PDB file of N, CA and C and ligand atoms in Angstrom:
ATOM      1  N   MET A   1      29.071  96.067  65.771  1.00 93.00           N
ATOM      2  CA  MET A   1      29.789  95.704  67.046  1.00 93.00           C
ATOM      3  C   MET A   1      31.339  95.536  66.668  1.00 93.00           C
ATOM      4  N   LYS A   2      32.234  96.032  67.627  1.00 95.00           N
ATOM      5  CA  LYS A   2      33.608  95.826  67.388  1.00 95.00           C
ATOM      6  C   LYS A   2      33.997  94.694  68.261  1.00 95.00           C
ATOM      7  N   VAL A   3      34.949  93.910  67.689  1.00 96.00           N
ATOM      8  CA  VAL A   3      35.433  92.678  68.395  1.00 96.00           C
ATOM      9  C   VAL A   3      36.954  92.796  68.483  1.00 96.00           C
ATOM     10  N   VAL A   4      37.426  92.603  69.718  1.00 96.00           N
ATOM     11  CA  VAL A   4      38.797  92.722  70.116  1.00 96.00           C
ATOM     12  C   VAL A   4      39.176  91.361  70.768  1.00 96.00           C
ATOM     13  N   ALA A   5      40.190  90.659  70.167  1.00 95.00           N
ATOM     14  CA  ALA A   5      40.500  89.292  70.642  1.00 95.00           C
ATOM     15  C   ALA A   5      41.402  89.470  71.877  1.00 95.00           C
ATOM     16  N   SER A   6      41.230  88.718  72.924  1.00 96.00           N
ATOM     17  CA  SER A   6      42.161  88.650  74.195  1.00 96.00           C
ATOM     18  C   SER A   6      42.975  87.393  74.061  1.00 96.00           C
ATOM     19  N   SER A   7      42.413  86.378  73.437  1.00 95.00           N
ATOM     20  CA  SER A   7      43.101  85.127  73.281  1.00 95.00           C
ATOM     21  C   SER A   7      42.487  84.404  72.221  1.00 95.00           C
ATOM     22  N   GLU A   8      42.744  83.173  71.927  1.00 94.00           N
ATOM     23  CA  GLU A   8      42.223  82.320  70.865  1.00 94.00           C
ATOM     24  C   GLU A   8      40.666  82.140  71.088  1.00 94.00           C
ATOM     25  N   TYR A   9      40.245  82.068  72.347  1.00 95.00           N
ATOM     26  CA  TYR A   9      38.884  81.929  72.648  1.00 95.00           C
ATOM     27  C   TYR A   9      38.074  83.006  73.367  1.00 95.00           C
ATOM     28  N   ILE A  10      38.750  84.051  73.890  1.00 97.00           N
ATOM     29  CA  ILE A  10      38.141  85.012  74.597  1.00 97.00           C
ATOM     30  C   ILE A  10      38.173  86.402  73.862  1.00 97.00           C
ATOM     31  N   PHE A  11      37.051  87.050  73.816  1.00 97.00           N
ATOM     32  CA  PHE A  11      36.888  88.313  73.060  1.00 97.00           C
ATOM     33  C   PHE A  11      36.095  89.240  73.808  1.00 97.00           C
ATOM     34  N   ALA A  12      36.470  90.451  73.574  1.00 97.00           N
ATOM     35  CA  ALA A  12      35.656  91.569  73.978  1.00 97.00           C
ATOM     36  C   ALA A  12      34.869  92.147  72.807  1.00 97.00           C
ATOM     37  N   VAL A  13      33.554  92.307  73.014  1.00 97.00           N
ATOM     38  CA  VAL A  13      32.733  92.800  71.973  1.00 97.00           C
ATOM     39  C   VAL A  13      32.036  94.069  72.475  1.00 97.00           C
ATOM     40  N   TYR A  14      32.360  95.102  71.765  1.00 97.00           N
ATOM     41  CA  TYR A  14      31.872  96.516  72.111  1.00 97.00           C
ATOM     42  C   TYR A  14      30.583  96.718  71.285  1.00 97.00           C
ATOM     43  N   GLU A  15      29.511  96.972  72.004  1.00 95.00           N
ATOM     44  CA  GLU A  15      28.208  97.344  71.488  1.00 95.00           C
ATOM     45  C   GLU A  15      28.024  98.724  71.916  1.00 95.00           C
ATOM     46  N   GLY A  16      28.290  99.742  71.203  1.00 93.00           N
ATOM     47  CA  GLY A  16      28.393 101.097  71.754  1.00 93.00           C
ATOM     48  C   GLY A  16      29.308 101.320  72.842  1.00 93.00           C
ATOM     49  N   ALA A  17      28.849 101.736  73.946  1.00 93.00           N
ATOM     50  CA  ALA A  17      29.787 101.982  75.074  1.00 93.00           C
ATOM     51  C   ALA A  17      29.792 100.704  75.978  1.00 93.00           C
ATOM     52  N   ILE A  18      28.980  99.676  75.683  1.00 97.00           N
ATOM     53  CA  ILE A  18      28.978  98.466  76.622  1.00 97.00           C
ATOM     54  C   ILE A  18      29.862  97.410  75.971  1.00 97.00           C
ATOM     55  N   ARG A  19      30.690  96.818  76.881  1.00 98.00           N
ATOM     56  CA  ARG A  19      31.676  95.693  76.547  1.00 98.00           C
ATOM     57  C   ARG A  19      30.957  94.288  77.158  1.00 98.00           C
ATOM     58  N   TYR A  20      31.028  93.448  76.227  1.00 98.00           N
ATOM     59  CA  TYR A  20      30.642  92.031  76.564  1.00 98.00           C
ATOM     60  C   TYR A  20      31.886  91.139  76.384  1.00 98.00           C
ATOM     61  N   ILE A  21      32.068  90.178  77.293  1.00 98.00           N
ATOM     62  CA  ILE A  21      33.124  89.179  77.135  1.00 98.00           C
ATOM     63  C   ILE A  21      32.606  87.937  76.622  1.00 98.00           C
ATOM     64  N   VAL A  22      33.050  87.358  75.531  1.00 98.00           N
ATOM     65  CA  VAL A  22      32.557  86.235  75.022  1.00 98.00           C
ATOM     66  C   VAL A  22      33.840  85.124  75.032  1.00 98.00           C
ATOM     67  N   CYS A  23      33.554  84.033  75.595  1.00 97.00           N
ATOM     68  CA  CYS A  23      34.430  82.850  75.670  1.00 97.00           C
ATOM     69  C   CYS A  23      33.742  81.691  74.880  1.00 97.00           C
ATOM     70  N   LEU A  24      34.302  81.485  73.643  1.00 96.00           N
ATOM     71  CA  LEU A  24      33.917  80.378  72.848  1.00 96.00           C
ATOM     72  C   LEU A  24      34.219  79.022  73.357  1.00 96.00           C
ATOM     73  N   GLU A  25      35.342  78.962  74.181  1.00 96.00           N
ATOM     74  CA  GLU A  25      35.610  77.582  74.757  1.00 96.00           C
ATOM     75  C   GLU A  25      34.638  77.125  75.810  1.00 96.00           C
ATOM     76  N   ARG A  26      34.254  78.138  76.580  1.00 97.00           N
ATOM     77  CA  ARG A  26      33.199  77.773  77.641  1.00 97.00           C
ATOM     78  C   ARG A  26      31.833  78.081  77.278  1.00 97.00           C
ATOM     79  N   LYS A  27      31.671  78.558  75.939  1.00 97.00           N
ATOM     80  CA  LYS A  27      30.407  79.012  75.511  1.00 97.00           C
ATOM     81  C   LYS A  27      29.559  79.866  76.387  1.00 97.00           C
ATOM     82  N   THR A  28      30.273  81.039  76.697  1.00 97.00           N
ATOM     83  CA  THR A  28      29.652  81.964  77.647  1.00 97.00           C
ATOM     84  C   THR A  28      29.805  83.383  77.045  1.00 97.00           C
ATOM     85  N   CYS A  29      28.884  84.181  77.504  1.00 98.00           N
ATOM     86  CA  CYS A  29      28.927  85.704  77.233  1.00 98.00           C
ATOM     87  C   CYS A  29      28.486  86.441  78.422  1.00 98.00           C
ATOM     88  N   SER A  30      29.115  87.577  78.666  1.00 98.00           N
ATOM     89  CA  SER A  30      28.761  88.272  79.906  1.00 98.00           C
ATOM     90  C   SER A  30      27.284  88.797  79.802  1.00 98.00           C
ATOM     91  N   CYS A  31      26.713  88.824  78.841  1.00 97.00           N
ATOM     92  CA  CYS A  31      25.287  89.126  78.658  1.00 97.00           C
ATOM     93  C   CYS A  31      24.346  88.072  79.276  1.00 97.00           C
ATOM     94  N   GLY A  32      24.984  86.810  79.298  1.00 97.00           N
ATOM     95  CA  GLY A  32      24.222  85.666  79.923  1.00 97.00           C
ATOM     96  C   GLY A  32      23.392  84.888  78.971  1.00 97.00           C
ATOM     97  N   ARG A  33      23.164  85.342  77.853  1.00 96.00           N
ATOM     98  CA  ARG A  33      22.209  84.635  76.854  1.00 96.00           C
ATOM     99  C   ARG A  33      22.922  83.236  76.314  1.00 96.00           C
ATOM    100  N   PHE A  34      24.196  83.547  75.987  1.00 97.00           N
ATOM    101  CA  PHE A  34      24.886  82.347  75.364  1.00 97.00           C
ATOM    102  C   PHE A  34      24.818  81.153  76.249  1.00 97.00           C
ATOM    103  N   GLN A  35      25.178  81.226  77.495  1.00 97.00           N
ATOM    104  CA  GLN A  35      25.151  80.062  78.391  1.00 97.00           C
ATOM    105  C   GLN A  35      23.670  79.691  78.794  1.00 97.00           C
ATOM    106  N   HIS A  36      22.823  80.621  78.894  1.00 97.00           N
ATOM    107  CA  HIS A  36      21.517  80.425  79.299  1.00 97.00           C
ATOM    108  C   HIS A  36      20.707  79.630  78.171  1.00 97.00           C
ATOM    109  N   ASP A  37      20.704  80.182  76.964  1.00 95.00           N
ATOM    110  CA  ASP A  37      19.936  79.616  75.870  1.00 95.00           C
ATOM    111  C   ASP A  37      20.688  78.450  75.127  1.00 95.00           C
ATOM    112  N   GLU A  38      21.907  78.380  75.390  1.00 96.00           N
ATOM    113  CA  GLU A  38      22.815  77.315  74.806  1.00 96.00           C
ATOM    114  C   GLU A  38      22.764  77.464  73.307  1.00 96.00           C
ATOM    115  N   ILE A  39      22.775  78.622  72.758  1.00 96.00           N
ATOM    116  CA  ILE A  39      22.940  79.083  71.423  1.00 96.00           C
ATOM    117  C   ILE A  39      23.504  80.364  71.357  1.00 96.00           C
ATOM    118  N   LEU A  40      24.274  80.692  70.258  1.00 96.00           N
ATOM    119  CA  LEU A  40      25.037  81.859  70.223  1.00 96.00           C
ATOM    120  C   LEU A  40      24.117  83.165  70.364  1.00 96.00           C
ATOM    121  N   CYS A  41      24.585  84.042  71.157  1.00 97.00           N
ATOM    122  CA  CYS A  41      23.877  85.414  71.382  1.00 97.00           C
ATOM    123  C   CYS A  41      24.443  86.286  70.301  1.00 97.00           C
ATOM    124  N   ALA A  42      23.905  87.406  70.189  1.00 97.00           N
ATOM    125  CA  ALA A  42      24.466  88.370  69.140  1.00 97.00           C
ATOM    126  C   ALA A  42      25.900  88.635  69.162  1.00 97.00           C
ATOM    127  N   HIS A  43      26.442  88.676  70.440  1.00 97.00           N
ATOM    128  CA  HIS A  43      27.892  88.999  70.683  1.00 97.00           C
ATOM    129  C   HIS A  43      28.743  87.786  70.146  1.00 97.00           C
ATOM    130  N   ALA A  44      28.342  86.580  70.601  1.00 97.00           N
ATOM    131  CA  ALA A  44      29.141  85.395  70.161  1.00 97.00           C
ATOM    132  C   ALA A  44      28.908  85.186  68.685  1.00 97.00           C
ATOM    133  N   MET A  45      27.730  85.474  68.012  1.00 97.00           N
ATOM    134  CA  MET A  45      27.630  85.424  66.580  1.00 97.00           C
ATOM    135  C   MET A  45      28.538  86.374  65.860  1.00 97.00           C
ATOM    136  N   THR A  46      28.711  87.669  66.478  1.00 97.00           N
ATOM    137  CA  THR A  46      29.570  88.652  65.938  1.00 97.00           C
ATOM    138  C   THR A  46      31.046  88.045  65.935  1.00 97.00           C
ATOM    139  N   VAL A  47      31.418  87.358  67.035  1.00 97.00           N
ATOM    140  CA  VAL A  47      32.823  86.799  67.195  1.00 97.00           C
ATOM    141  C   VAL A  47      32.926  85.717  66.123  1.00 97.00           C
ATOM    142  N   SER A  48      31.875  84.969  65.889  1.00 96.00           N
ATOM    143  CA  SER A  48      31.990  83.811  64.981  1.00 96.00           C
ATOM    144  C   SER A  48      32.240  84.378  63.599  1.00 96.00           C
ATOM    145  N   LYS A  49      31.537  85.431  63.259  1.00 96.00           N
ATOM    146  CA  LYS A  49      31.657  86.010  61.944  1.00 96.00           C
ATOM    147  C   LYS A  49      33.082  86.635  61.839  1.00 96.00           C
ATOM    148  N   LYS A  50      33.534  87.304  62.886  1.00 95.00           N
ATOM    149  CA  LYS A  50      34.946  87.863  62.827  1.00 95.00           C
ATOM    150  C   LYS A  50      35.975  86.821  62.747  1.00 95.00           C
ATOM    151  N   LYS A  51      35.808  85.491  63.308  1.00 95.00           N
ATOM    152  CA  LYS A  51      36.696  84.472  63.297  1.00 95.00           C
ATOM    153  C   LYS A  51      36.474  83.650  61.981  1.00 95.00           C
ATOM    154  N   ASN A  52      35.483  83.917  61.181  1.00 95.00           N
ATOM    155  CA  ASN A  52      35.172  83.187  60.017  1.00 95.00           C
ATOM    156  C   ASN A  52      34.764  81.785  60.337  1.00 95.00           C
ATOM    157  N   ILE A  53      33.995  81.557  61.479  1.00 93.00           N
ATOM    158  CA  ILE A  53      33.649  80.144  61.799  1.00 93.00           C
ATOM    159  C   ILE A  53      32.419  79.740  60.885  1.00 93.00           C
ATOM    160  N   LYS A  54      32.573  78.716  60.264  1.00 91.00           N
ATOM    161  CA  LYS A  54      31.567  78.240  59.252  1.00 91.00           C
ATOM    162  C   LYS A  54      30.567  77.468  59.946  1.00 91.00           C
ATOM    163  N   ASP A  55      30.993  76.596  60.967  1.00 92.00           N
ATOM    164  CA  ASP A  55      29.998  75.620  61.582  1.00 92.00           C
ATOM    165  C   ASP A  55      29.682  76.149  62.905  1.00 92.00           C
ATOM    166  N   VAL A  56      28.744  77.067  63.097  1.00 91.00           N
ATOM    167  CA  VAL A  56      28.346  77.612  64.364  1.00 91.00           C
ATOM    168  C   VAL A  56      27.548  76.514  65.181  1.00 91.00           C
ATOM    169  N   HIS A  57      27.087  75.389  64.518  1.00 91.00           N
ATOM    170  CA  HIS A  57      26.377  74.307  65.245  1.00 91.00           C
ATOM    171  C   HIS A  57      27.285  73.750  66.507  1.00 91.00           C
ATOM    172  N   LEU A  58      28.629  73.882  66.318  1.00 92.00           N
ATOM    173  CA  LEU A  58      29.423  73.404  67.367  1.00 92.00           C
ATOM    174  C   LEU A  58      29.180  74.220  68.678  1.00 92.00           C
ATOM    175  N   TYR A  59      28.675  75.293  68.575  1.00 94.00           N
ATOM    176  CA  TYR A  59      28.433  76.165  69.843  1.00 94.00           C
ATOM    177  C   TYR A  59      26.922  76.176  70.296  1.00 94.00           C
ATOM    178  N   CYS A  60      26.154  75.373  69.613  1.00 94.00           N
ATOM    179  CA  CYS A  60      24.714  75.241  69.935  1.00 94.00           C
ATOM    180  C   CYS A  60      24.500  73.871  70.747  1.00 94.00           C
ATOM    181  N   SER A  61      23.455  74.022  71.521  1.00 95.00           N
ATOM    182  CA  SER A  61      22.996  72.817  72.280  1.00 95.00           C
ATOM    183  C   SER A  61      22.569  71.723  71.202  1.00 95.00           C
ATOM    184  N   ASP A  62      22.639  70.491  71.541  1.00 93.00           N
ATOM    185  CA  ASP A  62      22.052  69.479  70.708  1.00 93.00           C
ATOM    186  C   ASP A  62      20.487  69.609  70.636  1.00 93.00           C
ATOM    187  N   TYR A  63      19.886  70.210  71.652  1.00 92.00           N
ATOM    188  CA  TYR A  63      18.525  70.471  71.547  1.00 92.00           C
ATOM    189  C   TYR A  63      17.959  71.182  70.322  1.00 92.00           C
ATOM    190  N   TYR A  64      18.762  72.032  69.766  1.00 92.00           N
ATOM    191  CA  TYR A  64      18.433  72.813  68.522  1.00 92.00           C
ATOM    192  C   TYR A  64      18.716  72.113  67.310  1.00 92.00           C
ATOM    193  N   LYS A  65      19.235  70.955  67.424  1.00 91.00           N
ATOM    194  CA  LYS A  65      19.686  70.188  66.156  1.00 91.00           C
ATOM    195  C   LYS A  65      18.572  69.309  65.659  1.00 91.00           C
ATOM    196  N   LEU A  66      18.636  69.080  64.290  1.00 92.00           N
ATOM    197  CA  LEU A  66      17.573  68.259  63.646  1.00 92.00           C
ATOM    198  C   LEU A  66      17.449  66.788  64.345  1.00 92.00           C
ATOM    199  N   ASP A  67      18.471  66.147  64.769  1.00 93.00           N
ATOM    200  CA  ASP A  67      18.362  64.861  65.369  1.00 93.00           C
ATOM    201  C   ASP A  67      17.513  64.882  66.648  1.00 93.00           C
ATOM    202  N   ALA A  68      17.590  65.940  67.459  1.00 93.00           N
ATOM    203  CA  ALA A  68      16.852  66.129  68.628  1.00 93.00           C
ATOM    204  C   ALA A  68      15.381  66.207  68.279  1.00 93.00           C
ATOM    205  N   LEU A  69      15.065  67.060  67.304  1.00 90.00           N
ATOM    206  CA  LEU A  69      13.719  67.236  66.943  1.00 90.00           C
ATOM    207  C   LEU A  69      13.053  65.810  66.235  1.00 90.00           C
ATOM    208  N   THR A  70      13.915  65.191  65.436  1.00 93.00           N
ATOM    209  CA  THR A  70      13.373  63.883  64.960  1.00 93.00           C
ATOM    210  C   THR A  70      13.241  62.901  66.016  1.00 93.00           C
ATOM    211  N   ASN A  71      14.090  62.797  67.007  1.00 93.00           N
ATOM    212  CA  ASN A  71      13.930  61.942  68.084  1.00 93.00           C
ATOM    213  C   ASN A  71      12.785  62.221  68.944  1.00 93.00           C
ATOM    214  N   THR A  72      12.423  63.425  69.059  1.00 90.00           N
ATOM    215  CA  THR A  72      11.244  63.905  69.871  1.00 90.00           C
ATOM    216  C   THR A  72       9.985  63.175  69.327  1.00 90.00           C
ATOM    217  N   TYR A  73       9.936  63.087  68.017  1.00 89.00           N
ATOM    218  CA  TYR A  73       8.645  62.529  67.450  1.00 89.00           C
ATOM    219  C   TYR A  73       8.827  61.092  66.921  1.00 89.00           C
ATOM    220  N   ALA A  74      10.000  60.547  67.424  1.00 92.00           N
ATOM    221  CA  ALA A  74      10.260  59.134  66.940  1.00 92.00           C
ATOM    222  C   ALA A  74       9.328  58.101  67.599  1.00 92.00           C
ATOM    223  N   VAL A  75       8.847  58.424  68.818  1.00 90.00           N
ATOM    224  CA  VAL A  75       7.880  57.495  69.365  1.00 90.00           C
ATOM    225  C   VAL A  75       6.504  57.649  68.925  1.00 90.00           C
ATOM    226  N   THR A  76       5.703  56.581  69.007  1.00 89.00           N
ATOM    227  CA  THR A  76       4.328  56.724  68.589  1.00 89.00           C
ATOM    228  C   THR A  76       3.546  57.563  69.574  1.00 89.00           C
ATOM    229  N   ILE A  77       2.770  58.450  69.077  1.00 85.00           N
ATOM    230  CA  ILE A  77       1.896  59.260  70.000  1.00 85.00           C
ATOM    231  C   ILE A  77       0.508  58.767  69.817  1.00 85.00           C
ATOM    232  N   GLU A  78      -0.016  58.188  70.912  1.00 88.00           N
ATOM    233  CA  GLU A  78      -1.344  57.640  70.713  1.00 88.00           C
ATOM    234  C   GLU A  78      -2.411  58.694  70.821  1.00 88.00           C
ATOM    235  N   PRO A  79      -3.445  58.649  69.936  1.00 91.00           N
ATOM    236  CA  PRO A  79      -4.466  59.606  69.930  1.00 91.00           C
ATOM    237  C   PRO A  79      -5.450  59.456  71.267  1.00 91.00           C
ATOM    238  N   LEU A  80      -5.913  60.449  71.716  1.00 89.00           N
ATOM    239  CA  LEU A  80      -6.831  60.449  72.936  1.00 89.00           C
ATOM    240  C   LEU A  80      -8.174  60.174  72.514  1.00 89.00           C
ATOM    241  N   SER A  81      -9.063  59.628  73.339  1.00 92.00           N
ATOM    242  CA  SER A  81     -10.401  59.544  73.124  1.00 92.00           C
ATOM    243  C   SER A  81     -11.098  60.855  73.458  1.00 92.00           C
ATOM    244  N   HIS A  82     -12.417  61.011  73.304  1.00 93.00           N
ATOM    245  CA  HIS A  82     -13.083  62.240  73.559  1.00 93.00           C
ATOM    246  C   HIS A  82     -12.938  62.484  75.101  1.00 93.00           C
ATOM    247  N   LYS A  83     -12.879  63.701  75.411  1.00 86.00           N
ATOM    248  CA  LYS A  83     -12.762  64.156  76.757  1.00 86.00           C
ATOM    249  C   LYS A  83     -13.757  63.567  77.725  1.00 86.00           C
ATOM    250  N   SER A  84     -15.030  63.358  77.250  1.00 89.00           N
ATOM    251  CA  SER A  84     -16.104  62.733  78.067  1.00 89.00           C
ATOM    252  C   SER A  84     -15.676  61.267  78.558  1.00 89.00           C
ATOM    253  N   ASP A  85     -14.858  60.590  77.691  1.00 91.00           N
ATOM    254  CA  ASP A  85     -14.521  59.214  77.955  1.00 91.00           C
ATOM    255  C   ASP A  85     -13.393  59.069  78.879  1.00 91.00           C
ATOM    256  N   TRP A  86     -12.694  60.130  79.270  1.00 87.00           N
ATOM    257  CA  TRP A  86     -11.477  60.080  80.160  1.00 87.00           C
ATOM    258  C   TRP A  86     -11.982  59.746  81.534  1.00 87.00           C
ATOM    259  N   ILE A  87     -11.069  58.915  82.159  1.00 88.00           N
ATOM    260  CA  ILE A  87     -11.282  58.440  83.583  1.00 88.00           C
ATOM    261  C   ILE A  87     -10.216  59.054  84.367  1.00 88.00           C
ATOM    262  N   ALA A  88     -10.571  60.211  85.080  1.00 88.00           N
ATOM    263  CA  ALA A  88      -9.578  60.862  85.863  1.00 88.00           C
ATOM    264  C   ALA A  88     -10.063  61.029  87.306  1.00 88.00           C
ATOM    265  N   PRO A  89      -9.050  60.980  88.382  1.00 91.00           N
ATOM    266  CA  PRO A  89      -9.501  61.110  89.590  1.00 91.00           C
ATOM    267  C   PRO A  89     -10.133  62.461  89.960  1.00 91.00           C
ATOM    268  N   GLU A  90     -11.072  62.508  90.901  1.00 90.00           N
ATOM    269  CA  GLU A  90     -11.806  63.699  91.158  1.00 90.00           C
ATOM    270  C   GLU A  90     -10.820  64.863  91.566  1.00 90.00           C
ATOM    271  N   SER A  91      -9.821  64.489  92.259  1.00 92.00           N
ATOM    272  CA  SER A  91      -8.880  65.508  92.691  1.00 92.00           C
ATOM    273  C   SER A  91      -8.156  66.199  91.591  1.00 92.00           C
ATOM    274  N   ILE A  92      -7.998  65.429  90.506  1.00 89.00           N
ATOM    275  CA  ILE A  92      -7.240  66.036  89.393  1.00 89.00           C
ATOM    276  C   ILE A  92      -8.313  66.980  88.601  1.00 89.00           C
ATOM    277  N   MET A  93      -9.496  66.529  88.456  1.00 86.00           N
ATOM    278  CA  MET A  93     -10.584  67.280  87.704  1.00 86.00           C
ATOM    279  C   MET A  93     -10.936  68.580  88.373  1.00 86.00           C
ATOM    280  N   GLU A  94     -10.774  68.628  89.648  1.00 90.00           N
ATOM    281  CA  GLU A  94     -11.043  69.867  90.469  1.00 90.00           C
ATOM    282  C   GLU A  94     -10.009  70.838  90.444  1.00 90.00           C
ATOM    283  N   GLU A  95      -8.782  70.415  90.054  1.00 91.00           N
ATOM    284  CA  GLU A  95      -7.707  71.450  89.918  1.00 91.00           C
ATOM    285  C   GLU A  95      -7.978  72.481  88.810  1.00 91.00           C
ATOM    286  N   VAL A  96      -7.629  73.743  89.276  1.00 91.00           N
ATOM    287  CA  VAL A  96      -7.652  74.800  88.302  1.00 91.00           C
ATOM    288  C   VAL A  96      -6.237  75.213  87.870  1.00 91.00           C
ATOM    289  N   LEU A  97      -6.118  75.231  86.538  1.00 89.00           N
ATOM    290  CA  LEU A  97      -4.851  75.523  85.951  1.00 89.00           C
ATOM    291  C   LEU A  97      -4.819  77.015  85.603  1.00 89.00           C
ATOM    292  N   LEU A  98      -3.989  77.735  86.148  1.00 92.00           N
ATOM    293  CA  LEU A  98      -3.843  79.112  85.825  1.00 92.00           C
ATOM    294  C   LEU A  98      -2.910  79.498  84.813  1.00 92.00           C
ATOM    295  N   SER A  99      -2.904  80.562  84.165  1.00 93.00           N
ATOM    296  CA  SER A  99      -1.874  80.858  83.220  1.00 93.00           C
ATOM    297  C   SER A  99      -0.689  81.259  84.001  1.00 93.00           C
ATOM    298  N   PRO A 100       0.576  81.219  83.358  1.00 88.00           N
ATOM    299  CA  PRO A 100       1.755  81.629  84.103  1.00 88.00           C
ATOM    300  C   PRO A 100       1.819  83.065  84.391  1.00 88.00           C
ATOM    301  N   ARG A 101       2.410  83.359  85.548  1.00 87.00           N
ATOM    302  CA  ARG A 101       2.519  84.857  85.997  1.00 87.00           C
ATOM    303  C   ARG A 101       3.295  85.740  85.008  1.00 87.00           C
ATOM    304  N   TYR A 102       4.376  85.103  84.444  1.00 81.00           N
ATOM    305  CA  TYR A 102       5.236  85.893  83.556  1.00 81.00           C
ATOM    306  C   TYR A 102       5.099  85.312  82.147  1.00 81.00           C
TER     307      TYR A 102
HETATM  308 ZN1   ZN B 201      26.044  87.992  74.617  1.00 89.26          ZN
END
């Protein structure tokens, strides 16, 4: 991919005939993945390599960082008893859980 700087933070990234606009300051790319996934898309990653950015973690959501993973499991997770011992309302037990459509 070819990278052309428009400013300190805004870049055009050419992938074949398609042009994507990456803004590192707003953490966006016109492909939509950078802002949606909150982690660098291929275009933003190409820009980071072109700019020789060593710490790409600055452009990632905290959800992808070790502290978030550690904090997720910081609380005690109580083991469940056998399913036959569960006390659940009948309305819950009658619900049918279907797999996602997509
Ligand atoms: Zn992108």
